[in-house]
């Protein structure tokens, strides 16, 4: 980027500046002790052209919408259309959630993001013993198509895009969505949205797995195959680094493990006979927007660049659209504090800003009270307004990739790319991501980072305002939190009981029997699940049937 | 309640088959190695039952295999005690005991008792109290006791001195096995399990293993090689029936008796070493006196040794 | 050898976020305790059985899903029924006004996000040695 003589001059001047100016300044005003990235690299006092000596504009950056997509996946980015403001929501039963969705849509939210309760995510009906106490708690409880019909009542599925955080039971919930759309008169090729469908990070970080990795990957291939043919506007997977970061990973690990998961999915799909040029376009990613503003911007850029290279060089993809890493972002839930919760509004705003600077395609901003419990309508509204203020008032959306060319951002972008690639190589050597997960390697790496970060807080090497510094004296006013009433579970169980009595049970048994045969014969299970869902077979019935065939996963934990 | 009453009440509950009393009793011998023999002497004496040791390198799938074997045995109605050993941290002395996680399928069974044990400074893949813990479990009346070793690899030969039947678990996709061949740990086992036979490398590995074992011309005709897949639930039945086969052959050939003698010797050795260690470590008199004592003991022992060496 | 504190760390319910459980497990281990971790998705009765079989000195629960009331009630009831006296502490996202209720039903200590590991280590030791 710079001529040699110019670099030489800068070096000389920098050394002189250090000798004559910095040293004296440090004597009078000593610096704080340690300056490090989350992945342990020294952060310099100042970055200069010397630090981006190895940067090649055309190869490393290019232009927005062009390979390697470092500067963004669309040519006009936010000048054409803002990111999708997509707030993750869902609680209690389908009725309450439907009401919240309609409210959010009226307030300017652009796409829905459905939070399911844990029994739904793990494939237990609300009346299952395992579901006790969990129904409707962290999301909405869905037992059958009947609940799904209520959830999307008066929400036109050809207009509103729907993202669903659902993984091991994604095939069932996706089938329910298709069935509801059909009932609304919307054909499958018109529905837009995303299913998370990322099972590998469930083994690593989030824990809603059901089956062992092999059959789980097989189901994902089934969804890819079915979706590539029937759901052209739908993202069939959201490969998620979000939860990996929440589990304690640093920025490099977030990029590395997410992309390594991505590689595993692409390999598996290719093995199953799918064309990466086709399904590559239906892949999307999901990242975390954490505290370190500059590092985070570099992280998003590095991830985009690295994925484009992987798709092109490793998988020989030729279609540019299948190389572009599109991603959703959520601000980091684990950075929210229970102490002085209103401070969280500011944390969320800064994190959201880094995601926008990093070129996100959609964004969820957390509610300030999430360290205390489920968000209230008031706190959820502030979270959404935060995004609107960034979009409409801050002016940061007018220039694409505004931090490009910043010495530090470009340096960190290259460093994160390189270090993430080192992890990916190591995982390749181990025999791939599934193996690395089964052996507990990935989980252990993350735990090491999480533990170190925690110790830094305890030694006051990292400061969290209101927690280990600037605490408020005396009692804080308790914040209002949303409580899910006991009746929700009772109501849901009663609803389910009634459904089992009134549906055509013969049709249910027949559909389940056919699904069983298909699963045993290694056929694509999607069409059979769709049939079962349509006759109101429950989520639990379908998942338990598959549980019997595929078995359940037991994790390996290394501490 | 006085200490003695408390202790007697635990013994009563232990005799009536209460699991919590068994657990307390295991802790008692583990925490008080010097008095373990006294505690054990108060427990009912039962007939010796088969002790099975399961060893192998990390990642070979020991815990998962153990849980599948135990599941089968428990379903047949046998009462099984499992001792799962994990390493203690040499810095803090604490330990993370995580084997149970992979044994979820048997934790609910009424017939199974699982005890996680930390190595507490022992380096042979077990813990120093292992003999005492086994005694306590034997007295409780299990049909089989299964010990899963730490699984740190090559130095784990201590199990030879504890178990009647030793199963070595190997995975065809790990380089560690080659090291085991070299380190001679291969010789300690009675049964060899090649886990993960669903992997492509498995066949070649099995052949190589069988050849190696054939080359050692020993009269150990009871040695067997098994292929299993914990994932596919295959080969478990064979091992389970071999357990009884092997135990019967130990009885019939008199080998069981030899192994018991070997076990008792090792136990006495380990007790003596522990006590000696404590005495030397805590000694604060003149070093010359200690030297003198050492020489005296050695002289006595050498005399003894000459008598035994015949 | 001195007696070591044995802790059972359990994650009852369906919540799979185990960062807290694992970080606390490591801290307790590094403080010299023997930690038996049950893994995620355990029923209260599985955790109680583990604590019995392992002769735990204390049980620690980690719950972030909001299901803490029901799960704690159930677990404490089981201990009571079996007449077993093992103290129980809880960590996770627990609303302020639930804490006194939890303590009333028998939870010894509640740790919310931001609690230092040192404090947890000390409290665990304090509770065990006080029993």
CSV table of C-alpha atoms in Angstrom, one decimal, chain A residues 131-349:
chain,number,residue,atom,x,y,z
A,131,UNK,CA,-41.2,-30.3,30.3
A,132,UNK,CA,-42.4,-29.6,33.8
A,133,UNK,CA,-41.7,-26.0,34.8
A,134,UNK,CA,-40.2,-25.1,31.4
A,135,UNK,CA,-43.4,-24.6,29.4
A,136,UNK,CA,-43.5,-21.1,27.9
A,137,UNK,CA,-40.5,-19.9,29.9
A,138,UNK,CA,-37.8,-18.8,27.5
A,139,UNK,CA,-40.0,-18.7,24.5
A,140,UNK,CA,-43.3,-19.8,23.1
A,141,UNK,CA,-44.6,-23.4,23.6
A,142,UNK,CA,-45.5,-25.1,20.3
A,143,UNK,CA,-46.9,-28.7,20.5
A,144,UNK,CA,-48.6,-29.0,17.1
A,145,UNK,CA,-49.8,-27.2,14.0
A,146,UNK,CA,-52.7,-26.0,16.0
A,147,UNK,CA,-50.4,-23.8,18.1
A,148,UNK,CA,-48.5,-22.6,15.0
A,149,UNK,CA,-51.8,-21.5,13.4
A,150,UNK,CA,-52.5,-19.3,16.3
A,151,UNK,CA,-48.9,-18.0,16.4
A,152,UNK,CA,-49.1,-16.6,12.9
A,153,UNK,CA,-52.8,-15.6,13.0
A,154,UNK,CA,-53.2,-12.4,10.9
A,155,UNK,CA,-49.5,-12.3,10.1
A,156,UNK,CA,-49.1,-12.6,6.3
A,157,UNK,CA,-46.3,-15.1,5.6
A,158,UNK,CA,-45.7,-13.8,2.1
A,159,UNK,CA,-44.9,-10.3,3.5
A,160,UNK,CA,-43.3,-10.8,6.9
A,161,UNK,CA,-40.1,-12.8,7.0
A,162,UNK,CA,-39.8,-15.3,9.8
A,163,UNK,CA,-36.7,-16.4,11.6
A,164,UNK,CA,-36.9,-19.4,13.9
A,165,UNK,CA,-34.3,-20.2,16.5
A,166,UNK,CA,-34.8,-23.9,16.2
A,167,UNK,CA,-32.2,-26.6,15.7
A,168,UNK,CA,-32.6,-30.3,16.6
A,169,UNK,CA,-36.3,-30.0,15.9
A,170,UNK,CA,-36.0,-27.6,12.9
A,171,UNK,CA,-37.4,-30.1,10.5
A,172,UNK,CA,-40.7,-30.3,12.4
A,173,UNK,CA,-41.1,-26.5,13.0
A,174,UNK,CA,-40.2,-25.7,9.4
A,175,UNK,CA,-42.8,-28.2,8.3
A,176,UNK,CA,-45.4,-26.5,10.6
A,177,UNK,CA,-44.5,-23.1,9.1
A,178,UNK,CA,-44.9,-24.5,5.5
A,179,UNK,CA,-48.3,-25.9,6.6
A,180,UNK,CA,-49.5,-22.7,8.1
A,181,UNK,CA,-48.4,-20.7,5.0
A,182,UNK,CA,-50.3,-23.1,2.8
A,183,UNK,CA,-53.4,-22.6,4.9
A,184,UNK,CA,-53.0,-18.8,4.4
A,185,UNK,CA,-52.8,-19.5,0.7
A,186,UNK,CA,-49.1,-18.7,0.5
A,187,UNK,CA,-47.1,-21.2,-1.5
A,188,UNK,CA,-43.8,-22.5,-0.1
A,189,UNK,CA,-41.7,-20.7,-2.7
A,190,UNK,CA,-43.0,-17.3,-1.4
A,191,UNK,CA,-42.0,-17.7,2.3
A,192,UNK,CA,-39.0,-15.8,3.4
A,193,UNK,CA,-37.0,-16.3,6.6
A,194,UNK,CA,-34.4,-18.4,8.3
A,195,UNK,CA,-34.2,-21.5,10.5
A,196,UNK,CA,-31.2,-21.7,12.7
A,197,UNK,CA,-30.8,-25.4,12.0
A,198,UNK,CA,-27.2,-25.4,13.3
A,199,UNK,CA,-26.8,-28.5,15.4
A,200,UNK,CA,-23.0,-28.4,15.8
A,201,UNK,CA,-23.0,-25.3,18.0
A,202,UNK,CA,-25.6,-27.0,20.1
A,203,UNK,CA,-23.1,-29.7,21.0
A,204,UNK,CA,-20.5,-27.0,21.5
A,205,UNK,CA,-22.3,-24.3,23.4
A,206,UNK,CA,-26.1,-24.2,23.6
A,207,UNK,CA,-27.1,-27.7,24.5
A,208,UNK,CA,-30.5,-28.3,22.8
A,209,UNK,CA,-29.2,-31.3,20.9
A,210,UNK,CA,-31.2,-34.5,20.8
A,211,UNK,CA,-29.6,-37.1,18.5
A,212,UNK,CA,-25.9,-37.9,18.0
A,213,UNK,CA,-24.0,-35.9,15.4
A,214,UNK,CA,-24.3,-38.3,12.5
A,215,UNK,CA,-28.1,-38.6,12.3
A,216,UNK,CA,-28.3,-34.9,13.1
A,217,UNK,CA,-26.2,-34.1,10.1
A,218,UNK,CA,-28.3,-36.4,8.0
A,219,UNK,CA,-31.5,-34.5,8.9
A,220,UNK,CA,-29.8,-31.2,8.0
A,221,UNK,CA,-28.9,-32.6,4.6
A,222,UNK,CA,-32.5,-33.7,4.2
A,223,UNK,CA,-33.6,-30.1,5.0
A,224,UNK,CA,-31.1,-28.7,2.5
A,225,UNK,CA,-32.3,-31.0,-0.2
A,226,UNK,CA,-35.9,-30.3,0.4
A,227,UNK,CA,-35.4,-26.6,0.9
A,228,UNK,CA,-33.2,-26.0,-2.1
A,229,UNK,CA,-36.0,-27.4,-4.3
A,230,UNK,CA,-39.1,-25.9,-2.5
A,231,UNK,CA,-38.1,-22.9,-0.5
A,232,UNK,CA,-35.8,-20.7,-2.7
A,233,UNK,CA,-36.3,-17.6,-0.5
A,234,UNK,CA,-35.6,-19.3,2.7
A,235,UNK,CA,-32.2,-19.4,4.6
A,236,UNK,CA,-31.9,-23.1,5.5
A,237,UNK,CA,-29.3,-22.7,8.2
A,238,UNK,CA,-27.9,-19.9,10.3
A,239,UNK,CA,-24.5,-21.0,11.3
A,240,UNK,CA,-24.1,-19.5,14.7
A,241,UNK,CA,-21.1,-18.1,16.4
A,242,UNK,CA,-23.4,-16.1,18.7
A,243,UNK,CA,-23.7,-18.9,21.3
A,244,UNK,CA,-20.1,-19.9,20.9
A,245,UNK,CA,-19.2,-16.4,22.0
A,246,UNK,CA,-21.7,-16.4,24.8
A,247,UNK,CA,-20.2,-19.6,26.1
A,248,UNK,CA,-17.0,-17.6,26.6
A,249,UNK,CA,-15.1,-17.8,23.3
A,250,UNK,CA,-12.9,-14.9,22.2
A,251,UNK,CA,-13.3,-13.2,18.8
A,252,UNK,CA,-10.9,-15.5,17.0
A,253,UNK,CA,-12.6,-18.6,18.4
A,254,UNK,CA,-16.0,-17.2,17.4
A,255,UNK,CA,-15.0,-16.8,13.8
A,256,UNK,CA,-12.9,-20.0,13.7
A,257,UNK,CA,-15.4,-22.4,15.2
A,258,UNK,CA,-18.4,-20.9,13.4
A,259,UNK,CA,-16.7,-21.2,10.0
A,260,UNK,CA,-15.4,-24.7,10.9
A,261,UNK,CA,-19.0,-25.7,11.6
A,262,UNK,CA,-19.9,-24.1,8.2
A,263,UNK,CA,-17.2,-26.3,6.5
A,264,UNK,CA,-18.7,-29.4,8.1
A,265,UNK,CA,-22.2,-28.6,6.8
A,266,UNK,CA,-20.9,-27.9,3.3
A,267,UNK,CA,-18.9,-31.1,3.3
A,268,UNK,CA,-21.8,-33.1,4.5
A,269,UNK,CA,-24.2,-31.6,1.9
A,270,UNK,CA,-21.7,-32.2,-0.9
A,271,UNK,CA,-21.4,-35.8,0.2
A,272,UNK,CA,-25.1,-36.1,0.1
A,273,UNK,CA,-25.0,-35.0,-3.6
A,274,UNK,CA,-25.9,-31.3,-3.3
A,275,UNK,CA,-24.3,-28.5,-5.3
A,276,UNK,CA,-22.5,-25.9,-3.1
A,277,UNK,CA,-23.2,-23.3,-5.8
A,278,UNK,CA,-26.9,-23.8,-5.2
A,279,UNK,CA,-27.2,-24.4,-1.5
A,280,UNK,CA,-24.4,-22.0,-0.7
A,281,UNK,CA,-26.8,-19.2,-1.4
A,282,UNK,CA,-29.2,-20.4,1.3
A,283,UNK,CA,-26.5,-20.4,4.0
A,284,UNK,CA,-26.5,-17.6,6.5
A,285,UNK,CA,-24.5,-16.9,9.6
A,286,UNK,CA,-25.2,-15.4,13.0
A,287,UNK,CA,-22.6,-13.5,15.0
A,288,UNK,CA,-22.3,-11.9,18.4
A,289,UNK,CA,-21.7,-8.1,18.8
A,290,UNK,CA,-19.5,-8.0,21.9
A,291,UNK,CA,-17.9,-5.2,23.9
A,292,UNK,CA,-14.6,-4.4,22.2
A,293,UNK,CA,-15.8,-2.0,19.5
A,294,UNK,CA,-12.8,-1.9,17.2
A,295,UNK,CA,-12.0,-5.6,17.5
A,296,UNK,CA,-15.6,-6.5,16.7
A,297,UNK,CA,-15.7,-4.5,13.5
A,298,UNK,CA,-12.5,-6.3,12.4
A,299,UNK,CA,-14.1,-9.6,13.3
A,300,UNK,CA,-17.1,-9.2,11.1
A,301,UNK,CA,-14.9,-8.2,8.2
A,302,UNK,CA,-12.5,-11.0,8.7
A,303,UNK,CA,-15.3,-13.6,8.9
A,304,UNK,CA,-16.7,-12.4,5.6
A,305,UNK,CA,-13.4,-12.5,3.8
A,306,UNK,CA,-12.4,-15.9,5.2
A,307,UNK,CA,-15.7,-17.6,4.2
A,308,UNK,CA,-15.5,-16.2,0.7
A,309,UNK,CA,-12.0,-17.7,0.4
A,310,UNK,CA,-13.1,-21.0,1.9
A,311,UNK,CA,-16.0,-21.4,-0.5
A,312,UNK,CA,-14.0,-20.4,-3.5
A,313,UNK,CA,-10.7,-22.2,-2.8
A,314,UNK,CA,-11.7,-25.2,-0.7
A,315,UNK,CA,-15.0,-26.0,-2.3
A,316,UNK,CA,-14.5,-24.6,-5.8
A,317,UNK,CA,-17.6,-22.5,-5.7
A,318,UNK,CA,-17.9,-20.3,-8.8
A,319,UNK,CA,-21.2,-18.4,-8.1
A,320,UNK,CA,-20.3,-15.2,-6.2
A,321,UNK,CA,-23.6,-15.3,-4.3
A,322,UNK,CA,-22.7,-18.6,-2.8
A,323,UNK,CA,-19.4,-17.1,-1.5
A,324,UNK,CA,-21.0,-14.1,0.2
A,325,UNK,CA,-21.3,-14.4,4.0
A,326,UNK,CA,-24.6,-12.9,5.0
A,327,UNK,CA,-25.2,-12.6,8.7
A,328,UNK,CA,-27.5,-11.7,11.5
A,329,UNK,CA,-26.2,-10.2,14.6
A,330,UNK,CA,-27.3,-10.1,18.2
A,331,UNK,CA,-25.8,-8.0,20.9
A,332,UNK,CA,-24.0,-9.9,23.6
A,333,UNK,CA,-26.4,-11.1,26.3
A,334,UNK,CA,-23.6,-12.2,28.6
A,335,UNK,CA,-22.3,-8.6,28.9
A,336,UNK,CA,-25.5,-7.4,30.4
A,337,UNK,CA,-25.4,-6.8,34.1
A,338,UNK,CA,-28.0,-7.3,36.8
A,339,UNK,CA,-26.4,-4.4,38.6
A,340,UNK,CA,-27.6,-0.9,37.4
A,341,UNK,CA,-29.5,-2.5,34.6
A,342,UNK,CA,-30.2,0.7,32.8
A,343,UNK,CA,-26.5,0.9,31.9
A,344,UNK,CA,-27.2,-2.0,29.6
A,345,UNK,CA,-29.0,0.3,27.2
A,346,UNK,CA,-25.7,2.0,26.5
A,347,UNK,CA,-23.8,-1.3,26.2
A,348,UNK,CA,-26.4,-2.6,23.7
A,349,UNK,CA,-26.2,0.7,21.6
